[in-house]
Structure formats: C-alpha cells, structure tokens
Amino acid sequence: MTARSVPSGKHRLSEELELVRRIGRGDAAAYRLLVDREARYLYGIAHALVGNAADAEDLVQETFASLLNSRFRGEASLRTWLVRILVRRAGMMRRSRGRRREQTGPWSDAPQVPDRNRTALDCDARLDLTTMLECLTPEHRAVIVLRELEGMSYAEIAQTLGVPQGTVESRLHRAREEIRRRFKGYL
Amino acid sequence: MNCTETHQAQRYHDDELSPIDRHAFEAHLDGCVECRERLDDLRAISRLVHDSPRQPLPDTTLARLRDRMPWSEDRAVLRLAGWFTATAAAILIAAVVSWPSQPIGDASQPLIWEAAAATDAADLNDSADTELLAVAQWMADDLAESRSGELR
C-alpha cells in the first residue's frame, strides 16, 4: 500500500483520532495505514538521531508500538506526537546502550570527530540529515529535530525533553553554531 | 560581536518574542548589520537542516514494520511471561517438596518427611499433641511463677 495524501484541519484530527482508536482495538489494516503514512518520515529522523539503520528501525518499531500504551488526544498532529515519542525513546535507548557498553558511534555523548579528509566541503554527496547531525551531541540533535523539522516552540521542546526552557534555548544556540561552523560552505 | 541584541535574533527567528518585543527588534534590525547577518545565518541553517535529504526507508524495513503488529508482540510477551511463571512455580514446588530439613550430608538419619511417611498417622498426631501439651504446661508454670513473684 502506498502512502496516501493526509487530510488537513479538523477532518484530519478526527481521522487521526479514529485511526489511533482502531489501532488500539487491534485493527491490522489501520496499523498498516499508519505505517505506510509515517514510517518513511519517522525513519529519516530516527536515522539522523541514532546514526545507523538497525537502531533506527528498532526506534520506529518501538514508536509505533507505544501507540498501544499512550493516549493520543489530538493536541498536536499525530506525526508530531509520534516524533515526540521517537525523540524520547531515542534518549532512553542511548542511555540504556551507554550503560551496557562503551560506544564510539553517534550514540556517545560526545559528538563525532570528523575524519580529517571528510570535511563538510568534501562530502557534498553525503550531506544528508544523518551526516549533518553526526557532528552534534545527542541532546543537540534532539532540539534541532524538534525545532527545525517539527517547528515546536521552546515550551513544547522543553516539555518533550523534560528540561527547562532556557536549556532548550542554549542547546539550540550551540547546535546551530556548530552546524554553522562545520557547514558554512553550504550556507 | 558588539551588538547586545544579537541574542534576540534567535528568539525572533524562532517566533518566540512577544508582539511588542518583536516589533522593537524589527526596528533595531533596520540599523544593525550584525543582527541582520545573524538572522541571515539562522535562516540559512534552518533551510539547510530542513532541506537536507533523509535516509530513505528500505522496502524490506517497511515490510517488516508493516508485518510486526505491536499487539502480537504483546501476546508474545504475555506468552513468555506465562511460561516464566509456570517454570518458577514448578521450581518452587519442587524445592518445597525436596527441601532437606536436616543436613544433607547426614545420610544415616532419615529425612523428616521420610520418617513421617514411615510413621503411623496416629503416632504422629500423638507425638505432636504431647509436645504441644508440654509447651503449654511450661508456659503456664512460667506465668504462675512470675505472678507469685510480683505478689510477693
């Protein structure tokens, strides 16, 4: 099944609420419809957050699975609601992995140190979202995703991540400075 | 960076200023090259992030996501939990039944349950009653002795 066009406004809200209700009742067709609609978008963000395909898939799967335990009331769009869950789960996944083993990948708290031969200007073809966010800490990646891709306010980001609003603002500032410094050739 | 208002540029860009502050900052922008440049940078960064391509979702991954129903995983977890509970119960019952009531190394003495099994039920009741009576008598004597001591 291919992704269908998403309705807008009040109709969209009631349609999304109904979709979630059907999924809660165990409706497989409703679940597949949601996956077809949102999986590509969520996967792109998940991959940018965790930096590899296997964890991105797990993250998307867990995000869809959390539909059964969470209560979607339609305050935000279903997509935004799913992204919030995904970002929170990415943080949980990173912390649990961090406890289990030392990591040098994008899961580590420190940002990736780029290869000397792989500066931003050298890798035009590879400058996708994952590559760009690789240079940031996980906390900075999260605020960039929520602000730049989801258009959330500082208050909404603060609520999603469970940090003060001032922290959101300073993380955003630092994250953007880092992107500007590393990718100034693209700006 | 000399302008003291550049910190407002991010809030302006993110639409986080009140209408009054927004208006004031726009007036400031007219005369401040530094803030205009900062704002241009912020807009360029947002555009770069927003427009950057995402990792495509492989078809095989999409197929797996479509087929992996969350509630079927719930059922699997419940099945697993049921299996663990049954195993734990079996281990517990086995442990209770075979728990030695005296040192394992003392093979010359029969275990209590073995002795009980070999003893006549009436004998068992008799011996238990006698033991209970002895304890009750001892407690009564002790109580009477302490009372008489208090009275004296």
mmCIF file of C-alpha atoms in Angstrom:
data_model
loop_
_atom_site.group_PDB
_atom_site.id
_atom_site.type_symbol
_atom_site.label_atom_id
_atom_site.label_comp_id
_atom_site.label_asym_id
_atom_site.label_seq_id
_atom_site.Cartn_x
_atom_site.Cartn_y
_atom_site.Cartn_z
ATOM 1 C CA MET A 1 0.000 0.000 0.000
ATOM 2 C CA THR A 2 1.411 3.399 -0.851
ATOM 3 C CA ALA A 3 1.258 6.478 1.376
ATOM 4 C CA ARG A 4 -1.968 8.358 0.841
ATOM 5 C CA SER A 5 -2.405 12.093 0.962
ATOM 6 C CA VAL A 6 -3.062 13.271 4.501
ATOM 7 C CA PRO A 7 -6.197 15.307 5.107
ATOM 8 C CA SER A 8 -5.950 18.645 6.883
ATOM 9 C CA GLY A 9 -7.652 20.590 9.669
ATOM 10 C CA LYS A 10 -10.478 19.277 11.822
ATOM 11 C CA HIS A 11 -11.150 16.415 9.475
ATOM 12 C CA ARG A 12 -7.545 15.362 9.791
ATOM 13 C CA LEU A 13 -7.726 15.452 13.588
ATOM 14 C CA SER A 14 -10.857 13.327 13.800
ATOM 15 C CA GLU A 15 -9.465 10.970 11.177
ATOM 16 C CA GLU A 16 -6.222 10.578 13.163
ATOM 17 C CA LEU A 17 -8.108 10.029 16.417
ATOM 18 C CA GLU A 18 -10.200 7.354 14.735
ATOM 19 C CA LEU A 19 -7.093 5.737 13.281
ATOM 20 C CA VAL A 20 -5.446 5.519 16.711
ATOM 21 C CA ARG A 21 -8.673 4.152 18.218
ATOM 22 C CA ARG A 22 -8.826 1.447 15.564
ATOM 23 C CA ILE A 23 -5.189 0.527 16.178
ATOM 24 C CA GLY A 24 -5.934 0.322 19.907
ATOM 25 C CA ARG A 25 -8.688 -2.186 19.102
ATOM 26 C CA GLY A 26 -6.198 -4.320 17.185
ATOM 27 C CA ASP A 27 -7.176 -3.316 13.649
ATOM 28 C CA ALA A 28 -4.292 -4.520 11.472
ATOM 29 C CA ALA A 29 -5.392 -2.509 8.425
ATOM 30 C CA ALA A 30 -5.379 0.713 10.468
ATOM 31 C CA TYR A 31 -1.926 -0.099 11.786
ATOM 32 C CA ARG A 32 -0.585 -0.696 8.279
ATOM 33 C CA LEU A 33 -2.133 2.521 7.066
ATOM 34 C CA LEU A 34 -0.297 4.426 9.783
ATOM 35 C CA VAL A 35 2.981 2.673 8.980
ATOM 36 C CA ASP A 36 2.588 3.492 5.282
ATOM 37 C CA ARG A 37 1.902 7.100 6.104
ATOM 38 C CA GLU A 38 4.508 7.817 8.752
ATOM 39 C CA ALA A 39 7.269 5.200 8.630
ATOM 40 C CA ARG A 40 9.378 6.983 5.991
ATOM 41 C CA TYR A 41 9.311 10.277 7.822
ATOM 42 C CA LEU A 42 9.992 8.723 11.225
ATOM 43 C CA TYR A 43 12.773 6.554 9.864
ATOM 44 C CA GLY A 44 14.572 9.581 8.381
ATOM 45 C CA ILE A 45 14.508 11.307 11.749
ATOM 46 C CA ALA A 46 15.361 8.161 13.684
ATOM 47 C CA HIS A 47 18.363 7.526 11.441
ATOM 48 C CA ALA A 48 19.561 11.085 11.952
ATOM 49 C CA LEU A 49 19.212 10.692 15.718
ATOM 50 C CA VAL A 50 20.875 7.298 16.155
ATOM 51 C CA GLY A 51 23.132 7.139 13.107
ATOM 52 C CA ASN A 52 22.521 3.570 11.958
ATOM 53 C CA ALA A 53 19.835 1.546 10.206
ATOM 54 C CA ALA A 54 19.295 -1.199 12.788
ATOM 55 C CA ASP A 55 18.704 1.141 15.726
ATOM 56 C CA ALA A 56 16.596 3.434 13.540
ATOM 57 C CA GLU A 57 14.333 0.510 12.652
ATOM 58 C CA ASP A 58 14.038 -0.530 16.315
ATOM 59 C CA LEU A 59 13.241 3.028 17.266
ATOM 60 C CA VAL A 60 10.483 3.368 14.676
ATOM 61 C CA GLN A 61 9.065 -0.009 15.671
ATOM 62 C CA GLU A 62 9.032 0.977 19.361
ATOM 63 C CA THR A 63 7.420 4.285 18.494
ATOM 64 C CA PHE A 64 4.571 2.570 16.663
ATOM 65 C CA ALA A 65 4.264 0.010 19.458
ATOM 66 C CA SER A 66 3.922 2.777 22.029
ATOM 67 C CA LEU A 67 0.612 3.688 20.396
ATOM 68 C CA LEU A 68 -0.962 0.959 22.477
ATOM 69 C CA ASN A 69 0.138 2.486 25.785
ATOM 70 C CA SER A 70 -0.044 6.210 25.089
ATOM 71 C CA ARG A 71 -3.098 8.386 24.837
ATOM 72 C CA PHE A 72 -3.255 10.498 21.728
ATOM 73 C CA ARG A 73 -5.781 13.293 22.236
ATOM 74 C CA GLY A 74 -5.056 15.336 19.155
ATOM 75 C CA GLU A 75 -3.445 18.393 20.789
ATOM 76 C CA ALA A 76 -0.758 18.150 18.112
ATOM 77 C CA SER A 77 -0.784 16.270 14.831
ATOM 78 C CA LEU A 78 -0.281 12.533 15.031
ATOM 79 C CA ARG A 79 3.051 12.919 13.260
ATOM 80 C CA THR A 80 4.331 15.468 15.791
ATOM 81 C CA TRP A 81 3.087 13.256 18.592
ATOM 82 C CA LEU A 82 4.953 10.271 17.139
ATOM 83 C CA VAL A 83 8.133 12.320 16.686
ATOM 84 C CA ARG A 84 7.968 13.344 20.339
ATOM 85 C CA ILE A 85 7.766 9.703 21.373
ATOM 86 C CA LEU A 86 10.559 8.814 18.986
ATOM 87 C CA VAL A 87 12.896 11.514 20.325
ATOM 88 C CA ARG A 88 12.178 10.488 23.926
ATOM 89 C CA ARG A 89 12.744 6.841 23.096
ATOM 90 C CA ALA A 90 15.992 7.687 21.297
ATOM 91 C CA GLY A 91 17.209 9.247 24.547
ATOM 92 C CA MET A 92 16.162 6.187 26.551
ATOM 93 C CA MET A 93 17.780 3.850 24.042
ATOM 94 C CA ARG A 94 21.015 5.839 24.097
ATOM 95 C CA ARG A 95 21.146 5.832 27.889
ATOM 96 C CA SER A 96 20.475 2.098 28.160
ATOM 97 C CA ARG A 97 23.048 1.294 25.478
ATOM 98 C CA GLY A 98 25.520 3.640 27.150
ATOM 99 C CA ARG A 99 25.154 1.764 30.397
ATOM 100 C CA ARG A 100 25.770 -1.550 28.713
ATOM 101 C CA ARG A 101 28.813 -0.744 26.641
ATOM 102 C CA GLU A 102 31.221 1.937 25.670
ATOM 103 C CA GLN A 103 30.263 3.430 22.366
ATOM 104 C CA THR A 104 32.161 5.467 19.878
ATOM 105 C CA GLY A 105 29.327 5.924 17.400
ATOM 106 C CA PRO A 106 26.749 8.673 17.295
ATOM 107 C CA TRP A 107 25.272 7.236 20.488
ATOM 108 C CA SER A 108 28.143 8.550 22.572
ATOM 109 C CA ASP A 109 27.577 11.777 24.464
ATOM 110 C CA ALA A 110 30.446 13.385 22.651
ATOM 111 C CA PRO A 111 29.852 14.405 19.058
ATOM 112 C CA GLN A 112 31.596 12.522 16.298
ATOM 113 C CA VAL A 113 35.034 13.807 15.491
ATOM 114 C CA PRO A 114 35.020 14.086 11.722
ATOM 115 C CA ASP A 115 37.639 12.477 9.619
ATOM 116 C CA ARG A 116 40.354 14.890 8.562
ATOM 117 C CA ASN A 117 39.640 14.038 4.969
ATOM 118 C CA ARG A 118 35.922 14.327 5.397
ATOM 119 C CA THR A 119 35.198 17.963 5.950
ATOM 120 C CA ALA A 120 31.798 19.331 5.054
ATOM 121 C CA LEU A 121 33.007 20.750 1.768
ATOM 122 C CA ASP A 122 34.477 17.421 0.703
ATOM 123 C CA CYS A 123 31.343 15.384 1.095
ATOM 124 C CA ASP A 124 28.599 17.065 -0.910
ATOM 125 C CA ALA A 125 27.057 13.759 -1.884
ATOM 126 C CA ARG A 126 26.899 12.586 1.730
ATOM 127 C CA LEU A 127 25.472 15.688 3.333
ATOM 128 C CA ASP A 128 22.174 14.242 4.386
ATOM 129 C CA LEU A 129 20.481 14.854 7.701
ATOM 130 C CA THR A 130 22.330 11.993 9.404
ATOM 131 C CA THR A 131 25.711 13.314 8.290
ATOM 132 C CA MET A 132 24.859 16.819 9.377
ATOM 133 C CA LEU A 133 23.613 15.878 12.827
ATOM 134 C CA GLU A 134 26.506 13.487 13.367
ATOM 135 C CA CYS A 135 28.650 16.404 14.468
ATOM 136 C CA LEU A 136 26.276 17.241 17.314
ATOM 137 C CA THR A 137 25.761 15.744 20.746
ATOM 138 C CA PRO A 138 22.564 13.663 21.113
ATOM 139 C CA GLU A 139 20.960 16.444 23.169
ATOM 140 C CA HIS A 140 21.689 18.985 20.454
ATOM 141 C CA ARG A 141 20.394 16.643 17.759
ATOM 142 C CA ALA A 142 17.115 16.319 19.601
ATOM 143 C CA VAL A 143 16.493 20.068 19.860
ATOM 144 C CA ILE A 144 17.404 20.599 16.214
ATOM 145 C CA VAL A 145 14.976 17.901 15.098
ATOM 146 C CA LEU A 146 12.138 19.181 17.260
ATOM 147 C CA ARG A 147 12.664 22.825 16.314
ATOM 148 C CA GLU A 148 13.804 22.741 12.705
ATOM 149 C CA LEU A 149 11.822 19.771 11.464
ATOM 150 C CA GLU A 150 8.793 19.792 13.735
ATOM 151 C CA GLY A 151 8.601 23.538 14.304
ATOM 152 C CA MET A 152 7.946 23.113 18.021
ATOM 153 C CA SER A 153 8.067 26.084 20.362
ATOM 154 C CA TYR A 154 10.687 26.283 23.114
ATOM 155 C CA ALA A 155 7.988 25.389 25.657
ATOM 156 C CA GLU A 156 6.926 22.298 23.693
ATOM 157 C CA ILE A 157 10.526 21.157 23.271
ATOM 158 C CA ALA A 158 11.163 21.708 26.985
ATOM 159 C CA GLN A 159 8.113 19.591 27.813
ATOM 160 C CA THR A 160 9.119 16.851 25.397
ATOM 161 C CA LEU A 161 12.673 16.592 26.675
ATOM 162 C CA GLY A 162 11.934 17.358 30.314
ATOM 163 C CA VAL A 163 14.391 20.230 30.543
ATOM 164 C CA PRO A 164 13.949 23.942 31.348
ATOM 165 C CA GLN A 165 13.120 26.306 28.514
ATOM 166 C CA GLY A 166 16.418 28.166 28.994
ATOM 167 C CA THR A 167 18.268 24.904 28.400
ATOM 168 C CA VAL A 168 16.385 24.415 25.147
ATOM 169 C CA GLU A 169 17.379 27.894 24.038
ATOM 170 C CA SER A 170 21.046 27.464 24.884
ATOM 171 C CA ARG A 171 21.198 23.984 23.296
ATOM 172 C CA LEU A 172 19.630 25.348 20.140
ATOM 173 C CA HIS A 173 22.136 28.185 20.068
ATOM 174 C CA ARG A 174 25.116 25.858 20.486
ATOM 175 C CA ALA A 175 23.785 23.321 17.999
ATOM 176 C CA ARG A 176 23.256 25.971 15.362
ATOM 177 C CA GLU A 177 26.683 27.453 15.988
ATOM 178 C CA GLU A 178 28.203 24.025 15.489
ATOM 179 C CA ILE A 179 26.315 23.497 12.221
ATOM 180 C CA ARG A 180 27.263 26.963 11.026
ATOM 181 C CA ARG A 181 30.924 26.370 11.867
ATOM 182 C CA ARG A 182 31.113 22.954 10.207
ATOM 183 C CA PHE A 183 28.906 23.530 7.211
ATOM 184 C CA LYS A 184 29.493 27.184 6.453
ATOM 185 C CA GLY A 185 30.315 26.268 2.883
ATOM 186 C CA TYR A 186 26.698 25.282 2.415
ATOM 187 C CA LEU A 187 25.136 28.382 3.948
ATOM 188 C CA MET B 1 30.173 40.582 18.208
ATOM 189 C CA ASN B 2 29.386 44.011 19.606
ATOM 190 C CA CYS B 3 25.621 44.316 19.483
ATOM 191 C CA THR B 4 23.909 43.408 22.754
ATOM 192 C CA GLU B 5 20.692 42.484 20.940
ATOM 193 C CA THR B 6 22.010 39.564 18.869
ATOM 194 C CA HIS B 7 20.673 37.057 21.440
ATOM 195 C CA GLN B 8 17.220 38.251 20.421
ATOM 196 C CA ALA B 9 17.864 37.202 16.839
ATOM 197 C CA GLN B 10 17.375 33.502 17.650
ATOM 198 C CA ARG B 11 14.131 34.177 19.538
ATOM 199 C CA TYR B 12 12.940 36.362 16.685
ATOM 200 C CA HIS B 13 13.833 33.682 14.164
ATOM 201 C CA ASP B 14 12.031 31.024 16.225
ATOM 202 C CA ASP B 15 8.987 33.234 16.694
ATOM 203 C CA GLU B 16 9.441 33.287 20.457
ATOM 204 C CA LEU B 17 9.187 37.053 21.016
ATOM 205 C CA SER B 18 6.074 38.814 22.251
ATOM 206 C CA PRO B 19 4.465 41.119 19.667
ATOM 207 C CA ILE B 20 5.956 44.169 21.428
ATOM 208 C CA ASP B 21 9.484 42.708 21.559
ATOM 209 C CA ARG B 22 9.145 41.523 18.005
ATOM 210 C CA HIS B 23 8.244 44.972 16.820
ATOM 211 C CA ALA B 24 11.133 46.507 18.801
ATOM 212 C CA PHE B 25 13.605 44.022 17.361
ATOM 213 C CA GLU B 26 12.417 44.683 13.824
ATOM 214 C CA ALA B 27 13.053 48.380 14.399
ATOM 215 C CA HIS B 28 16.511 47.503 15.725
ATOM 216 C CA LEU B 29 17.235 45.325 12.682
ATOM 217 C CA ASP B 30 16.920 48.301 10.350
ATOM 218 C CA GLY B 31 20.038 49.851 11.822
ATOM 219 C CA CYS B 32 22.083 46.793 12.883
ATOM 220 C CA VAL B 33 24.141 44.947 10.294
ATOM 221 C CA GLU B 34 25.363 42.429 12.873
ATOM 222 C CA CYS B 35 21.860 41.316 13.824
ATOM 223 C CA ARG B 36 20.797 41.163 10.183
ATOM 224 C CA GLU B 37 23.767 38.912 9.416
ATOM 225 C CA ARG B 38 22.988 36.764 12.439
ATOM 226 C CA LEU B 39 19.404 36.418 11.288
ATOM 227 C CA ASP B 40 20.531 35.520 7.763
ATOM 228 C CA ASP B 41 22.751 32.794 9.251
ATOM 229 C CA LEU B 42 19.894 31.398 11.298
ATOM 230 C CA ARG B 43 17.614 31.295 8.280
ATOM 231 C CA ALA B 44 20.290 29.578 6.212
ATOM 232 C CA ILE B 45 20.905 26.967 8.916
ATOM 233 C CA SER B 46 17.196 26.241 9.222
ATOM 234 C CA ARG B 47 16.891 25.893 5.459
ATOM 235 C CA LEU B 48 19.928 23.601 5.307
ATOM 236 C CA VAL B 49 18.602 21.299 8.036
ATOM 237 C CA HIS B 50 15.058 21.335 6.735
ATOM 238 C CA ASP B 51 16.005 20.631 3.138
ATOM 239 C CA SER B 52 18.721 18.062 3.735
ATOM 240 C CA PRO B 53 17.767 14.634 2.436
ATOM 241 C CA ARG B 54 16.891 11.930 4.938
ATOM 242 C CA GLN B 55 17.971 8.332 4.859
ATOM 243 C CA PRO B 56 15.432 6.510 2.708
ATOM 244 C CA LEU B 57 13.450 3.740 4.324
ATOM 245 C CA PRO B 58 14.415 0.446 2.654
ATOM 246 C CA ASP B 59 11.450 -1.522 1.312
ATOM 247 C CA THR B 60 12.464 -4.561 3.341
ATOM 248 C CA THR B 61 12.386 -2.485 6.531
ATOM 249 C CA LEU B 62 8.978 -1.083 5.613
ATOM 250 C CA ALA B 63 7.701 -4.611 5.035
ATOM 251 C CA ARG B 64 8.980 -5.702 8.451
ATOM 252 C CA LEU B 65 7.402 -2.704 10.152
ATOM 253 C CA ARG B 66 4.064 -3.420 8.456
ATOM 254 C CA ASP B 67 4.107 -7.054 9.487
ATOM 255 C CA ARG B 68 5.241 -6.595 13.070
ATOM 256 C CA MET B 69 1.994 -5.765 14.806
ATOM 257 C CA PRO B 70 2.597 -4.267 18.236
ATOM 258 C CA TRP B 71 -0.219 -6.216 19.867
ATOM 259 C CA SER B 72 1.150 -9.515 18.519
ATOM 260 C CA GLU B 73 4.390 -8.645 20.334
ATOM 261 C CA ASP B 74 2.284 -8.035 23.426
ATOM 262 C CA ARG B 75 0.860 -11.506 23.079
ATOM 263 C CA ALA B 76 4.345 -12.937 22.668
ATOM 264 C CA VAL B 77 5.452 -11.152 25.831
ATOM 265 C CA LEU B 78 2.401 -12.481 27.676
ATOM 266 C CA ARG B 79 3.149 -15.994 26.442
ATOM 267 C CA LEU B 80 6.748 -15.618 27.623
ATOM 268 C CA ALA B 81 5.606 -14.238 30.973
ATOM 269 C CA GLY B 82 3.210 -17.189 31.354
ATOM 270 C CA TRP B 83 5.971 -19.629 30.570
ATOM 271 C CA PHE B 84 8.297 -17.999 33.125
ATOM 272 C CA THR B 85 5.577 -18.050 35.777
ATOM 273 C CA ALA B 86 4.860 -21.731 35.178
ATOM 274 C CA THR B 87 8.573 -22.566 35.329
ATOM 275 C CA ALA B 88 9.044 -20.550 38.510
ATOM 276 C CA ALA B 89 6.032 -22.273 40.111
ATOM 277 C CA ALA B 90 7.359 -25.717 39.143
ATOM 278 C CA ILE B 91 10.798 -24.907 40.591
ATOM 279 C CA LEU B 92 9.202 -23.599 43.795
ATOM 280 C CA ILE B 93 7.043 -26.689 44.256
ATOM 281 C CA ALA B 94 9.999 -28.969 43.565
ATOM 282 C CA ALA B 95 12.130 -27.032 46.067
ATOM 283 C CA VAL B 96 9.452 -27.184 48.791
ATOM 284 C CA VAL B 97 8.877 -30.898 48.315
ATOM 285 C CA SER B 98 12.540 -31.853 48.274
ATOM 286 C CA TRP B 99 13.915 -29.272 50.757
ATOM 287 C CA PRO B 100 16.013 -31.167 53.318
ATOM 288 C CA SER B 101 15.002 -30.477 56.940
ATOM 289 C CA GLN B 102 18.334 -31.671 58.292
ATOM 290 C CA PRO B 103 21.917 -31.522 56.991
ATOM 291 C CA ILE B 104 22.169 -33.152 53.606
ATOM 292 C CA GLY B 105 25.447 -34.858 54.477
ATOM 293 C CA ASP B 106 23.862 -36.854 57.343
ATOM 294 C CA ALA B 107 22.715 -39.797 55.293
ATOM 295 C CA SER B 108 22.379 -42.112 58.305
ATOM 296 C CA GLN B 109 19.359 -40.154 59.600
ATOM 297 C CA PRO B 110 16.164 -40.314 57.563
ATOM 298 C CA LEU B 111 14.705 -37.007 56.421
ATOM 299 C CA ILE B 112 11.687 -35.830 58.406
ATOM 300 C CA TRP B 113 9.283 -36.359 55.529
ATOM 301 C CA GLU B 114 10.716 -39.837 55.048
ATOM 302 C CA ALA B 115 10.288 -40.568 58.744
ATOM 303 C CA ALA B 116 6.797 -39.116 58.665
ATOM 304 C CA ALA B 117 5.922 -41.250 55.698
ATOM 305 C CA ALA B 118 7.122 -44.338 57.547
ATOM 306 C CA THR B 119 5.301 -43.453 60.780
ATOM 307 C CA ASP B 120 1.738 -44.263 61.533
ATOM 308 C CA ALA B 121 -0.516 -41.185 61.294
ATOM 309 C CA ALA B 122 -1.965 -41.784 64.769
ATOM 310 C CA ASP B 123 1.524 -41.913 66.273
ATOM 311 C CA LEU B 124 2.363 -38.646 64.561
ATOM 312 C CA ASN B 125 -0.719 -36.924 65.998
ATOM 313 C CA ASP B 126 0.003 -38.325 69.449
ATOM 314 C CA SER B 127 3.562 -37.123 69.491
ATOM 315 C CA ALA B 128 2.541 -33.674 68.210
ATOM 316 C CA ASP B 129 -0.163 -33.380 70.878
ATOM 317 C CA THR B 130 2.208 -34.444 73.648
ATOM 318 C CA GLU B 131 4.728 -31.863 72.520
ATOM 319 C CA LEU B 132 2.116 -29.124 72.421
ATOM 320 C CA LEU B 133 0.863 -30.031 75.882
ATOM 321 C CA ALA B 134 4.394 -29.930 77.286
ATOM 322 C CA VAL B 135 4.975 -26.455 75.862
ATOM 323 C CA ALA B 136 1.603 -25.189 77.165
ATOM 324 C CA GLN B 137 2.351 -26.583 80.624
ATOM 325 C CA TRP B 138 5.765 -24.956 80.642
ATOM 326 C CA MET B 139 4.261 -21.563 79.674
ATOM 327 C CA ALA B 140 1.546 -21.845 82.355
ATOM 328 C CA ASP B 141 4.116 -22.722 85.029
ATOM 329 C CA ASP B 142 6.321 -19.850 83.987
ATOM 330 C CA LEU B 143 3.404 -17.401 84.088
ATOM 331 C CA ALA B 144 2.269 -18.589 87.532
ATOM 332 C CA GLU B 145 5.789 -18.310 88.893
ATOM 333 C CA SER B 146 6.245 -14.735 87.646
ATOM 334 C CA ARG B 147 2.820 -13.718 89.087
ATOM 335 C CA SER B 148 3.585 -15.132 92.504
ATOM 336 C CA GLY B 149 6.888 -13.248 92.411
ATOM 337 C CA GLU B 150 5.059 -9.974 91.664
ATOM 338 C CA LEU B 151 2.571 -10.516 94.513
ATOM 339 C CA ARG B 152 5.366 -11.069 96.971
#
